[in-house]
Amino acid sequence: MRVLLLSMPDWFEHMPPVAVRMPNGALTSIAGNVDPHHEIAVADLILTQGRSRETVCRLMGELKPDVVGFSVMTFQRRTAERLLALVRELKPEAKVVVGGYDPSLAPEAYLQMPVDLIVRGEGEITFRELLRALEHGDSVDHICGLSHRKSGGWIHNPDRTVTRLENDQIKLPNRNARVLSGYTLLGRQVDVVETSRGCTYDCSFCSIIEMRGRNFHTYNFDRVLADIRDARDHGARTIFLVDDNITLNVQRFEALCRAIIQTKLNKIDYFVQAMTSAIANHGETLAPLMRRAGFRYVFLGIENILESDLEFLRAGAKNTARENGTSRGNATLKAIEYLHRNRMYVVGGLIVGNPDDTRESIEANLEFARRYVDWPYIQHPTPYPRTPMTKDFYDQGLVTNERMEEYDGTTAVVRTQHVSAEEVEYQRWRAERWMKLRHMPAAFRHDPWFVVRHAPEMFAHTFRGSTFRSVLGLEDSRKAFERYKAIRSGERDQM
Ligand code: B12
Ligand code: SF4
């Protein structure tokens, strides 16, 4: 069968396409796990800014797919709906499948859309079985993790249990299936690699637990190294390890760093997400190993520096430093110190605008970011489908915006008990632009040519809405914020 798999073009504030165009790892993984005789194409529409419709039309014409699959996050739902309608119009007989976080956690949102099938949860095996059934005209009733139309209604087959990665059931991704190019992270070609899936924590804002339960499964190192080599051989000079929580097993992570060093795969730049507690508690041995393995940016899930907010986010445990088995308070500073001492940059993940937040508590977090993080990744709590946080916000009557396309993490869609959503966002926006600017010299030292060529564009992105007058303080920055919001809204419409 001919299959076209699409990821959505929508991006969010901290990942402007001028600097970051990251592949969707789900689609190449699915492409690597279908039976080999299918013709499969993967198109990441993040690479086609402003030209997504034309690109979809072109690919539909050239590839004439029998099956079209969409990978969708919640804030991309509206774009997905528009492109689903387009695909249906272009080829009414093609089977249209949606998968990923949003269709898995909010399948009800897709029932009225021009969709034939919904893959819930992990997709590799479900999609392989689906293609087999479609090819032979068999029933799909037995395929776990699948929702399908039947006699005018929808049938939701039972969930699929999570795949154990240890037994090599999931084959390597198929990067040859990609039909578009231009992936980049600050000028270097980037790719994504998984070494594990799952997490055993249950932070209230995170979708992962509803998506797959609390568990942790790991690929063996031979497979991980083969995957890294394959990404490198396809041109990657930077690799994002997309594990939900690679730091759950620190010994394994250290062993992975050693394996990367031994196999000389440490010329690549690595990005990873980490828990502060793991870095703080094991930094003495872990951080130098990470550095030698090529890790450059570490996204730290700091979430918040105030204990009350950490409690609401259920993120206290993962941010606790320990010594001889006893708690030594917040792990963040210690983790940052280890990373800086080993010449790695800290991408500081903070969440401001929680129910009890006041202007002062938000400002305390912003001030922390100013002082300690190299690249701020500050977000607002966002009530994604079926997370515990969503229920909390609804119970407290704090959700102010239900337009899913604005659920991108940097648009405040909830208010606090004391501060309006708009004010929360304004506070973050005003502070964060300047913090981002500070990282330019470090980015320049690493990739001077890219920064020279793109600095004006990156600057224009970061400060869009501002004028010389507002930058010089001659105009109320709220006016600039209003213009920024209008520009952002226009950008969304273009996707
Ligand atoms: C890596 C990652 C990123 C990376 C790479 C994203 C990319 N290009 O794919 C970066 C850092 C860029 C990123 C950014 C963002 N991310 Co992100 N990210 C993740 C993370 C950690 C892992 C995703 C991953 O690659 N997993 C590995 C692949 C193989 O698994 P998978 O994606 O789950 O796919 C499987 C199934 O879902 C399914 N599937 C998926 N698509 C399809 C399609 C079809 C047709 C089928 C059949 C099946 C299928 O099959 C796959 C294989 O089993 C998750 C989860 C987490 N713990 O935080 C969040 C997560 C996906 N991100 C999320 C969000 C919201 C964002 C951002 C908006 C930022 C933010 N506010 O947090 C931005 C937006 C990106 C953009 N375009 O600008 C949310 C999504 C929530 C939701 N309900 O939509 C998650 C779940 C985190 C969370 N907050 O809970 N992200
Ligand atoms: S530690 Fe990370 S992956 Fe695990 S539940 Fe919390 S935010 Fe999600």
Coordinates of C-alpha atoms and ligand atoms in Angstrom, one line a residue:
M1 CA 0.0 0.0 0.0
R2 CA 1.1 3.6 -0.5
V3 CA 1.2 5.5 2.8
L4 CA 1.8 9.2 3.5
L5 CA 2.5 10.2 7.1
L6 CA 2.3 13.9 8.1
S7 CA 3.3 15.9 11.2
M8 CA 1.8 19.3 11.7
P9 CA 3.5 22.6 10.8
D10 CA 2.5 24.5 14.1
W11 CA 5.4 25.7 16.3
F12 CA 5.5 27.5 19.5
E13 CA 7.2 30.6 20.9
H14 CA 10.4 28.9 22.1
M15 CA 10.9 26.9 18.9
P16 CA 10.7 29.4 16.0
P17 CA 11.3 27.6 12.6
V18 CA 14.2 30.0 11.9
A19 CA 16.2 28.3 14.6
V20 CA 14.4 25.0 15.3
R21 CA 12.9 22.5 12.9
M22 CA 12.9 19.2 14.6
P23 CA 11.7 15.9 13.0
N24 CA 8.8 14.0 14.5
G25 CA 10.3 10.8 15.8
A26 CA 6.9 9.0 15.9
L27 CA 6.5 8.9 12.2
T28 CA 9.9 7.5 11.3
S29 CA 9.4 4.9 14.0
I30 CA 6.1 3.9 12.5
A31 CA 7.6 3.9 9.0
G32 CA 10.3 1.5 10.3
N33 CA 7.8 -0.9 11.6
V34 CA 5.4 -1.5 8.8
D35 CA 5.9 -4.6 6.5
P36 CA 8.7 -3.7 4.1
H37 CA 6.7 -4.0 0.9
H38 CA 4.6 -0.9 1.6
E39 CA 5.7 2.4 0.0
I40 CA 5.8 4.8 2.9
A41 CA 6.6 8.6 2.9
V42 CA 7.1 10.8 5.9
A43 CA 6.5 14.6 5.6
D44 CA 7.2 16.9 8.6
L45 CA 5.3 20.0 7.7
I46 CA 7.3 22.0 10.2
L47 CA 9.7 22.2 7.2
T48 CA 7.1 23.9 5.0
Q49 CA 6.2 27.1 6.8
G50 CA 3.4 28.9 5.0
R51 CA 3.3 26.3 2.3
S52 CA 1.7 23.4 4.1
R53 CA -1.4 23.2 1.9
E54 CA 0.6 23.4 -1.3
T55 CA 2.9 20.7 0.0
V56 CA 0.1 18.4 1.0
C57 CA -1.5 18.9 -2.4
R58 CA 1.8 18.2 -4.2
L59 CA 2.5 15.0 -2.1
M60 CA -1.0 13.7 -2.5
G61 CA -0.7 14.1 -6.3
E62 CA 2.7 12.6 -6.5
L63 CA 2.3 9.7 -4.1
K64 CA -1.3 8.9 -4.5
P65 CA -1.5 7.4 -1.0
D66 CA -4.0 4.7 -0.1
V67 CA -3.6 5.7 3.6
V68 CA -2.8 9.1 5.1
G69 CA -1.7 9.3 8.7
F70 CA -1.6 12.5 10.8
S71 CA 0.5 13.0 14.0
V72 CA -1.2 15.6 16.2
M73 CA -0.5 17.5 19.4
T74 CA -3.4 19.3 21.1
F75 CA -2.4 22.8 20.0
Q76 CA -2.2 21.5 16.4
R77 CA -5.7 20.2 16.4
R78 CA -7.2 23.1 14.4
T79 CA -4.5 22.8 11.7
A80 CA -5.0 19.1 11.6
E81 CA -8.7 19.6 11.0
R82 CA -8.1 21.9 8.1
L83 CA -5.5 19.6 6.5
L84 CA -7.8 16.5 7.1
A85 CA -10.5 18.3 5.1
L86 CA -8.0 19.0 2.4
V87 CA -6.8 15.4 2.2
R88 CA -10.4 14.1 2.1
E89 CA -11.2 16.5 -0.7
L90 CA -8.2 15.6 -2.7
K91 CA -8.7 11.8 -2.3
P92 CA -12.0 10.9 -0.8
E93 CA -11.3 7.1 -1.0
A94 CA -8.0 7.3 1.0
K95 CA -8.2 5.9 4.5
V96 CA -7.3 8.7 7.0
V97 CA -5.7 7.8 10.3
V98 CA -4.8 10.1 13.2
G99 CA -2.4 9.3 16.1
G100 CA -0.2 11.0 18.7
Y101 CA -1.0 12.7 22.0
D102 CA -4.1 14.6 21.0
P103 CA -6.1 11.8 19.2
S104 CA -5.0 9.4 22.0
L105 CA -6.1 11.5 24.9
A106 CA -9.0 13.3 23.3
P107 CA -10.3 10.9 20.7
E108 CA -13.8 12.4 21.1
A109 CA -12.5 15.5 19.3
Y110 CA -11.9 13.6 16.1
L111 CA -15.1 11.7 15.8
Q112 CA -16.8 14.4 13.8
M113 CA -13.8 15.1 11.6
P114 CA -13.1 13.5 8.2
V115 CA -11.2 10.7 9.9
D116 CA -11.6 6.9 9.4
L117 CA -9.4 5.5 12.1
I118 CA -7.8 6.7 15.4
V119 CA -4.6 5.0 16.7
R120 CA -4.5 5.5 20.5
G121 CA -1.2 5.2 22.4
E122 CA 1.9 3.7 20.9
G123 CA 1.5 3.3 17.1
E124 CA 4.1 0.9 15.6
I125 CA 2.3 -2.4 16.1
T126 CA -1.2 -1.0 15.8
F127 CA -0.4 0.6 12.5
R128 CA 1.4 -2.4 11.1
E129 CA -1.6 -4.6 11.9
L130 CA -3.9 -2.0 10.5
L131 CA -2.1 -1.9 7.1
R132 CA -2.2 -5.7 7.0
A133 CA -6.0 -5.7 7.6
L134 CA -6.6 -2.9 5.1
E135 CA -4.5 -4.6 2.4
H136 CA -6.4 -7.8 2.7
G137 CA -9.8 -6.3 3.3
D138 CA -10.0 -7.9 6.8
S139 CA -11.9 -6.7 9.8
V140 CA -10.1 -4.3 12.2
D141 CA -12.2 -5.4 15.2
H142 CA -9.3 -7.3 16.8
I143 CA -6.7 -4.6 16.6
C144 CA -6.0 -3.2 20.1
G145 CA -5.5 0.5 20.4
L146 CA -7.6 1.3 17.4
S147 CA -10.9 3.2 17.1
H148 CA -12.8 2.8 13.8
R149 CA -16.1 3.6 12.2
K150 CA -18.7 0.9 11.9
S151 CA -22.4 1.1 10.8
G152 CA -22.4 4.9 11.2
G153 CA -20.9 4.9 14.7
W154 CA -17.5 4.6 16.3
I155 CA -16.1 1.4 17.9
H156 CA -13.2 1.8 20.4
N157 CA -11.3 -1.4 20.5
P158 CA -9.6 -2.2 23.8
D159 CA -6.4 -0.4 24.7
R160 CA -3.0 -1.8 23.6
T161 CA -0.6 -2.6 26.4
V162 CA 2.7 -0.7 26.2
T163 CA 5.4 -2.4 24.3
R164 CA 8.4 -3.8 26.1
L165 CA 11.3 -2.3 24.3
E166 CA 13.8 -4.7 25.8
N167 CA 12.9 -7.6 23.4
D168 CA 13.5 -5.8 20.1
Q169 CA 9.9 -5.7 19.1
I170 CA 10.2 -2.2 17.8
K171 CA 12.6 -2.0 14.9
L172 CA 14.8 1.0 14.0
P173 CA 13.2 4.1 12.6
N174 CA 13.1 4.5 8.8
R175 CA 14.7 7.9 8.0
N176 CA 14.8 7.1 4.3
A177 CA 11.0 7.5 4.3
R178 CA 11.4 11.3 4.8
V179 CA 10.5 13.2 1.7
L180 CA 11.3 16.8 2.9
S181 CA 14.5 18.2 4.2
G182 CA 15.8 21.2 6.2
Y183 CA 15.8 20.0 9.8
T184 CA 17.9 22.3 12.0
L185 CA 18.7 23.3 15.5
L186 CA 20.6 26.6 15.4
G187 CA 22.0 25.8 12.0
R188 CA 23.1 22.2 12.6
Q189 CA 21.1 19.4 11.1
V190 CA 19.2 17.8 13.9
D191 CA 17.6 14.4 14.4
V192 CA 15.7 12.6 17.3
V193 CA 16.7 9.3 18.9
E194 CA 14.9 7.4 21.7
T195 CA 16.7 5.3 24.2
S196 CA 13.7 4.6 26.5
R197 CA 10.0 5.3 26.9
G198 CA 7.9 6.1 29.9
C199 CA 8.2 7.6 33.3
T200 CA 7.3 6.5 36.8
Y201 CA 6.6 10.0 38.2
D202 CA 3.2 11.6 37.8
C203 CA 3.6 15.3 37.5
S204 CA 0.2 16.8 37.2
F205 CA 0.8 18.8 34.0
C206 CA 2.3 16.0 32.0
S207 CA 0.4 13.9 29.5
I208 CA 2.7 10.9 29.7
I209 CA 1.0 9.0 32.5
E210 CA -2.5 9.0 30.9
M211 CA -0.8 8.2 27.6
R212 CA 1.0 5.0 28.7
G213 CA 0.7 4.5 32.5
R214 CA 3.6 4.7 34.9
N215 CA 6.3 2.5 33.5
F216 CA 9.8 2.7 32.1
H217 CA 11.1 0.6 29.2
T218 CA 14.5 0.8 27.7
Y219 CA 16.1 -0.1 24.3
N220 CA 19.4 -2.0 24.5
F221 CA 22.5 0.0 23.8
D222 CA 23.3 -1.8 20.5
R223 CA 20.1 -0.6 19.1
V224 CA 20.5 2.9 20.5
L225 CA 24.0 3.2 19.1
A226 CA 22.8 1.9 15.7
D227 CA 20.0 4.5 15.8
I228 CA 22.5 7.3 16.5
R229 CA 24.8 6.1 13.7
D230 CA 21.9 6.0 11.3
A231 CA 20.9 9.6 12.3
R232 CA 24.5 10.7 11.8
D233 CA 24.7 8.9 8.5
H234 CA 21.6 10.8 7.4
G235 CA 23.4 14.1 8.1
A236 CA 22.6 14.8 11.8
R237 CA 25.2 16.8 13.8
T238 CA 22.9 17.3 16.7
I239 CA 20.7 14.7 18.3
F240 CA 17.8 15.3 20.7
L241 CA 17.3 12.3 22.9
V242 CA 13.5 12.4 23.2
D243 CA 13.1 10.0 26.1
D244 CA 10.3 11.0 28.5
N245 CA 12.8 10.7 31.4
I246 CA 16.2 9.2 30.6
T247 CA 17.4 10.2 34.1
L248 CA 15.1 7.6 35.8
N249 CA 18.0 5.1 35.7
V250 CA 21.1 7.1 36.3
Q251 CA 23.5 4.1 36.1
R252 CA 22.1 3.2 32.7
F253 CA 22.4 6.8 31.6
E254 CA 26.1 6.9 32.7
A255 CA 26.7 3.6 30.9
L256 CA 25.1 5.1 27.8
C257 CA 27.5 8.1 28.0
R258 CA 30.4 5.7 28.2
A259 CA 29.1 3.7 25.2
I260 CA 28.8 6.9 23.2
I261 CA 32.4 7.9 24.1
Q262 CA 33.8 4.4 23.4
T263 CA 32.1 4.2 20.0
K264 CA 33.3 7.8 19.2
L265 CA 29.8 9.0 18.6
N266 CA 30.7 11.9 20.9
K267 CA 31.5 14.3 18.1
I268 CA 27.8 14.9 17.8
D269 CA 26.1 17.5 20.0
Y270 CA 23.4 16.0 22.3
F271 CA 20.4 17.6 23.8
V272 CA 18.5 15.9 26.6
Q273 CA 15.7 16.5 29.1
A274 CA 16.6 15.7 32.7
M275 CA 15.3 15.8 36.3
T276 CA 17.0 18.2 38.6
S277 CA 17.2 15.6 41.4
A278 CA 19.0 13.1 39.2
I279 CA 21.6 15.6 38.1
A280 CA 22.0 17.1 41.6
N281 CA 22.3 13.7 43.3
H282 CA 24.6 12.1 40.8
G283 CA 26.2 15.1 39.2
E284 CA 29.7 14.3 40.5
T285 CA 30.1 11.3 38.2
L286 CA 27.2 11.9 35.7
A287 CA 27.8 15.5 34.6
P288 CA 31.5 15.0 33.5
L289 CA 30.5 11.8 31.6
M290 CA 27.7 13.7 29.9
R291 CA 30.1 16.4 28.8
R292 CA 32.6 13.9 27.4
A293 CA 29.8 12.2 25.6
G294 CA 28.9 15.4 23.8
F295 CA 25.9 16.7 25.8
R296 CA 25.6 20.4 25.2
Y297 CA 22.2 21.5 26.3
V298 CA 20.2 20.0 29.1
F299 CA 16.6 20.8 29.5
L300 CA 16.0 20.8 33.2
G301 CA 12.4 20.3 34.4
I302 CA 12.8 22.8 37.2
E303 CA 9.0 23.6 36.9
N304 CA 9.0 26.1 39.8
I305 CA 11.2 27.3 42.6
L306 CA 8.5 27.6 45.2
E307 CA 7.6 24.6 47.2
S308 CA 3.8 25.4 47.2
D309 CA 3.8 25.5 43.4
L310 CA 5.9 22.3 43.2
E311 CA 3.3 20.6 45.3
F312 CA 0.5 21.7 43.0
L313 CA 2.5 20.5 40.0
R314 CA 3.3 17.2 41.9
A315 CA 6.9 17.8 40.9
G316 CA 8.4 18.0 44.4
A317 CA 10.0 14.6 44.5
K318 CA 11.8 15.0 41.2
N319 CA 13.2 18.3 42.4
T320 CA 14.6 17.1 45.7
A321 CA 18.3 16.9 46.5
R322 CA 19.3 14.0 48.7
E323 CA 22.3 13.2 50.8
N324 CA 22.8 9.9 52.6
G325 CA 19.1 9.1 52.1
T326 CA 17.8 12.3 53.6
S327 CA 16.2 15.2 51.8
R328 CA 18.4 18.3 51.4
G329 CA 15.8 20.6 49.9
N330 CA 15.4 21.8 46.3
A331 CA 17.9 20.3 43.9
T332 CA 17.8 22.9 41.2
L333 CA 20.8 25.1 42.1
K334 CA 23.0 22.1 42.7
A335 CA 22.0 20.5 39.4
I336 CA 22.7 23.8 37.6
E337 CA 26.1 24.1 39.3
Y338 CA 27.1 20.6 38.1
L339 CA 26.0 21.3 34.6
H340 CA 27.8 24.7 34.4
R341 CA 30.9 23.3 36.0
N342 CA 31.0 20.8 33.2
R343 CA 30.4 23.4 30.5
M344 CA 26.9 22.4 29.6
Y345 CA 24.0 24.9 29.0
V346 CA 20.9 24.8 31.1
V347 CA 17.6 25.2 29.3
G348 CA 15.4 26.1 32.3
G349 CA 11.9 24.6 32.1
L350 CA 9.7 26.7 34.5
I351 CA 5.9 26.9 34.8
V352 CA 4.4 30.1 36.0
G353 CA 0.8 31.0 36.4
N354 CA -0.3 28.2 38.8
P355 CA -3.5 28.7 40.8
D356 CA -2.0 30.3 43.9
D357 CA 0.6 32.4 42.0
T358 CA 0.7 36.1 42.6
R359 CA 2.7 38.7 40.6
E360 CA 5.5 38.4 43.2
S361 CA 5.7 34.6 43.0
I362 CA 5.8 34.8 39.2
E363 CA 8.5 37.5 39.5
A364 CA 10.5 35.3 41.9
N365 CA 10.6 32.5 39.2
L366 CA 11.5 35.0 36.5
E367 CA 14.3 36.4 38.6
F368 CA 15.6 32.9 39.2
A369 CA 15.6 32.3 35.5
R370 CA 17.5 35.6 34.8
R371 CA 20.2 34.6 37.3
Y372 CA 20.7 31.0 36.7
V373 CA 19.5 29.6 33.4
D374 CA 21.2 30.0 30.0
W375 CA 18.1 29.6 27.9
P376 CA 14.7 30.2 29.4
Y377 CA 11.9 27.8 28.5
I378 CA 9.2 29.3 30.7
Q379 CA 5.7 28.1 30.1
H380 CA 2.2 28.5 31.5
P381 CA 0.3 25.6 33.0
T382 CA -1.8 24.3 30.1
P383 CA -4.8 22.0 30.7
Y384 CA -4.0 19.3 28.1
P385 CA -6.6 16.6 27.8
R386 CA -6.9 14.2 30.7
T387 CA -4.0 15.5 32.8
P388 CA -4.7 15.7 36.5
M389 CA -3.9 19.5 36.3
T390 CA -6.7 20.0 33.8
K391 CA -9.3 18.8 36.4
D392 CA -7.7 21.0 39.1
F393 CA -8.0 24.1 36.9
Y394 CA -11.6 23.3 35.9
D395 CA -12.6 22.5 39.5
Q396 CA -11.2 25.9 40.6
G397 CA -12.9 27.7 37.6
L398 CA -9.6 29.1 36.4
V399 CA -9.7 28.1 32.7
T400 CA -10.3 31.2 30.7
N401 CA -9.6 30.0 27.1
E402 CA -10.7 26.8 25.4
R403 CA -9.3 27.6 21.9
M404 CA -7.0 24.6 21.6
E405 CA -4.8 26.2 19.0
E406 CA -3.6 28.5 21.7
Y407 CA -2.7 25.6 24.0
D408 CA 1.0 26.0 23.0
G409 CA 2.4 26.5 26.5
T410 CA 3.4 30.1 26.1
T411 CA -0.1 31.5 25.7
A412 CA -1.7 31.7 29.2
V413 CA -5.1 30.0 28.9
V414 CA -5.7 29.8 32.7
R415 CA -5.7 32.5 35.3
T416 CA -4.5 32.3 38.9
Q417 CA -6.6 33.1 42.0
H418 CA -4.9 36.5 42.0
V419 CA -3.6 37.4 38.5
S420 CA -5.4 37.4 35.2
A421 CA -4.2 35.1 32.4
E422 CA -3.2 38.1 30.2
E423 CA -1.2 39.6 33.0
V424 CA 0.6 36.3 33.7
E425 CA 1.6 36.0 30.0
Y426 CA 2.6 39.7 29.9
Q427 CA 4.9 39.2 32.8
R428 CA 6.6 36.2 31.3
W429 CA 6.8 37.7 27.8
R430 CA 8.4 40.9 29.0
A431 CA 11.1 39.2 31.0
E432 CA 11.9 36.3 28.7
R433 CA 12.8 38.2 25.6
W434 CA 15.8 39.8 27.2
M435 CA 17.0 36.5 28.8
K436 CA 17.0 34.9 25.3
L437 CA 19.2 37.7 24.0
R438 CA 21.9 36.9 26.5
H439 CA 22.5 33.5 25.0
M440 CA 23.5 34.9 21.6
P441 CA 27.2 35.1 22.3
A442 CA 27.4 31.5 23.3
A443 CA 25.4 30.5 20.2
F444 CA 27.7 32.6 18.1
R445 CA 30.9 30.9 19.4
H446 CA 29.5 27.5 18.5
D447 CA 27.9 28.4 15.1
P448 CA 29.1 31.8 14.1
W449 CA 28.0 31.5 10.4
F450 CA 24.5 30.6 11.3
V451 CA 24.2 33.3 13.9
V452 CA 25.6 36.0 11.6
R453 CA 23.2 35.0 8.8
H454 CA 20.1 34.6 11.0
A455 CA 20.6 36.9 14.0
P456 CA 18.4 39.6 12.5
E457 CA 15.6 37.1 11.9
M458 CA 16.0 35.6 15.4
F459 CA 16.1 39.0 17.0
A460 CA 13.0 40.1 15.0
H461 CA 11.2 36.9 16.1
T462 CA 12.1 37.4 19.8
F463 CA 11.1 41.1 19.8
R464 CA 8.2 41.0 17.4
G465 CA 5.6 43.6 18.3
S466 CA 8.3 45.9 19.8
T467 CA 9.5 49.1 18.2
F468 CA 12.5 51.2 19.0
R469 CA 10.3 53.4 21.1
S470 CA 9.1 50.5 23.2
V471 CA 12.6 49.0 23.5
L472 CA 13.9 52.4 24.7
G473 CA 11.0 52.6 27.2
L474 CA 9.4 55.5 25.4
E475 CA 6.2 53.6 24.8
D476 CA 4.3 51.4 27.3
S477 CA 5.5 47.9 26.7
R478 CA 1.8 46.7 27.0
K479 CA 1.3 48.2 23.6
A480 CA 4.1 46.1 22.2
F481 CA 2.6 43.1 24.0
E482 CA -0.8 43.7 22.3
R483 CA 1.0 43.9 18.9
Y484 CA 2.9 40.7 19.7
K485 CA -0.4 38.9 20.5
A486 CA -1.9 40.1 17.2
I487 CA 1.1 38.9 15.3
R488 CA 1.1 35.6 17.1
S489 CA -2.6 35.1 16.3
G490 CA -1.8 35.8 12.6
E491 CA 1.0 33.3 12.6
R492 CA -1.4 30.6 13.9
D493 CA -3.8 31.3 11.1
Q494 CA -1.1 30.8 8.5
M495 CA -0.3 27.3 9.7
Ligands
B12_1 C1 10.6 15.1 22.4 C2 9.4 16.0 22.7 C3 9.4 17.3 22.1 C4 10.5 17.7 21.2 C5 10.4 17.2 19.8 C6 9.0 17.3 19.2 C7 8.9 16.6 17.9 N1 9.2 17.2 16.8 O1 8.4 15.5 17.8 C8 10.4 19.3 21.3 C9 11.4 19.7 22.4 C10 10.7 20.0 20.0 C11 9.0 19.4 21.8 C12 8.3 20.6 21.7 C13 7.0 20.7 22.1 N2 6.3 19.9 22.8 CO1 6.9 18.1 23.2 N3 7.4 16.4 23.8 C14 8.4 15.6 23.5 C15 8.3 14.3 24.4 C16 9.3 14.4 25.5 C17 8.6 13.0 23.6 C18 7.8 12.9 22.3 C19 8.5 11.8 21.5 O2 9.2 12.1 20.5 N4 8.3 10.5 21.8 C20 8.8 9.4 21.1 C21 7.8 9.0 20.0 C22 8.2 7.8 19.2 O3 6.6 8.7 20.7 P1 5.2 9.5 20.5 O4 5.5 10.9 20.1 O5 4.4 9.3 21.7 O6 4.5 8.8 19.3 C23 3.9 7.5 19.5 C24 2.4 7.6 19.6 O7 2.0 8.8 20.1 C25 1.9 7.3 18.3 N5 1.8 8.3 17.3 C26 2.2 9.5 17.2 N6 1.9 10.1 16.0 C27 1.3 9.2 15.3 C28 0.7 9.3 14.0 C29 0.1 8.2 13.5 C30 -0.5 8.2 12.1 C31 0.0 7.0 14.3 C32 -0.6 5.8 13.7 C33 0.5 6.9 15.6 C34 1.2 8.0 16.1 O8 2.9 6.3 17.8 C35 4.2 6.7 18.2 C36 5.1 5.6 18.3 O9 4.6 4.7 19.3 C37 6.8 14.4 24.8 C38 6.4 13.6 26.0 C39 6.9 14.0 27.4 N7 7.2 13.1 28.3 O10 7.0 15.1 27.7 C40 6.5 15.9 24.8 C41 5.1 16.3 24.4 C42 4.6 15.4 23.2 N8 5.2 17.7 23.9 C43 4.2 18.4 24.2 C44 4.1 19.8 23.9 C45 2.9 20.5 24.4 C46 5.1 20.4 23.2 C47 5.2 21.9 22.9 C48 3.9 22.6 22.5 C49 5.9 22.7 24.1 C50 5.2 22.6 25.3 N9 4.4 23.5 25.6 O11 5.5 21.7 26.1 C51 6.3 22.0 21.9 C52 5.7 22.2 20.4 C53 6.6 21.7 19.4 C54 6.6 22.6 18.2 N10 6.3 22.1 17.0 O12 6.9 23.8 18.4 C55 3.1 17.7 24.9 C56 1.9 17.3 24.1 C57 0.6 17.4 24.9 C58 -0.6 17.3 24.0 N11 -1.6 16.9 24.6 O13 -0.5 17.7 22.9 C59 3.9 16.4 25.5 C60 3.1 15.1 25.6 C61 4.5 16.8 26.8 C62 3.5 17.2 27.8 N12 3.4 18.5 28.1 O14 2.8 16.4 28.4 N13 8.5 18.3 22.3
SF4_2 S1 9.2 13.5 35.4 FE1 8.9 14.4 33.4 S2 8.1 12.7 32.1 FE2 7.9 12.1 34.2 S3 5.8 12.7 34.7 FE3 7.1 14.4 35.4 S4 7.2 15.8 33.6 FE4 6.3 13.8 32.9

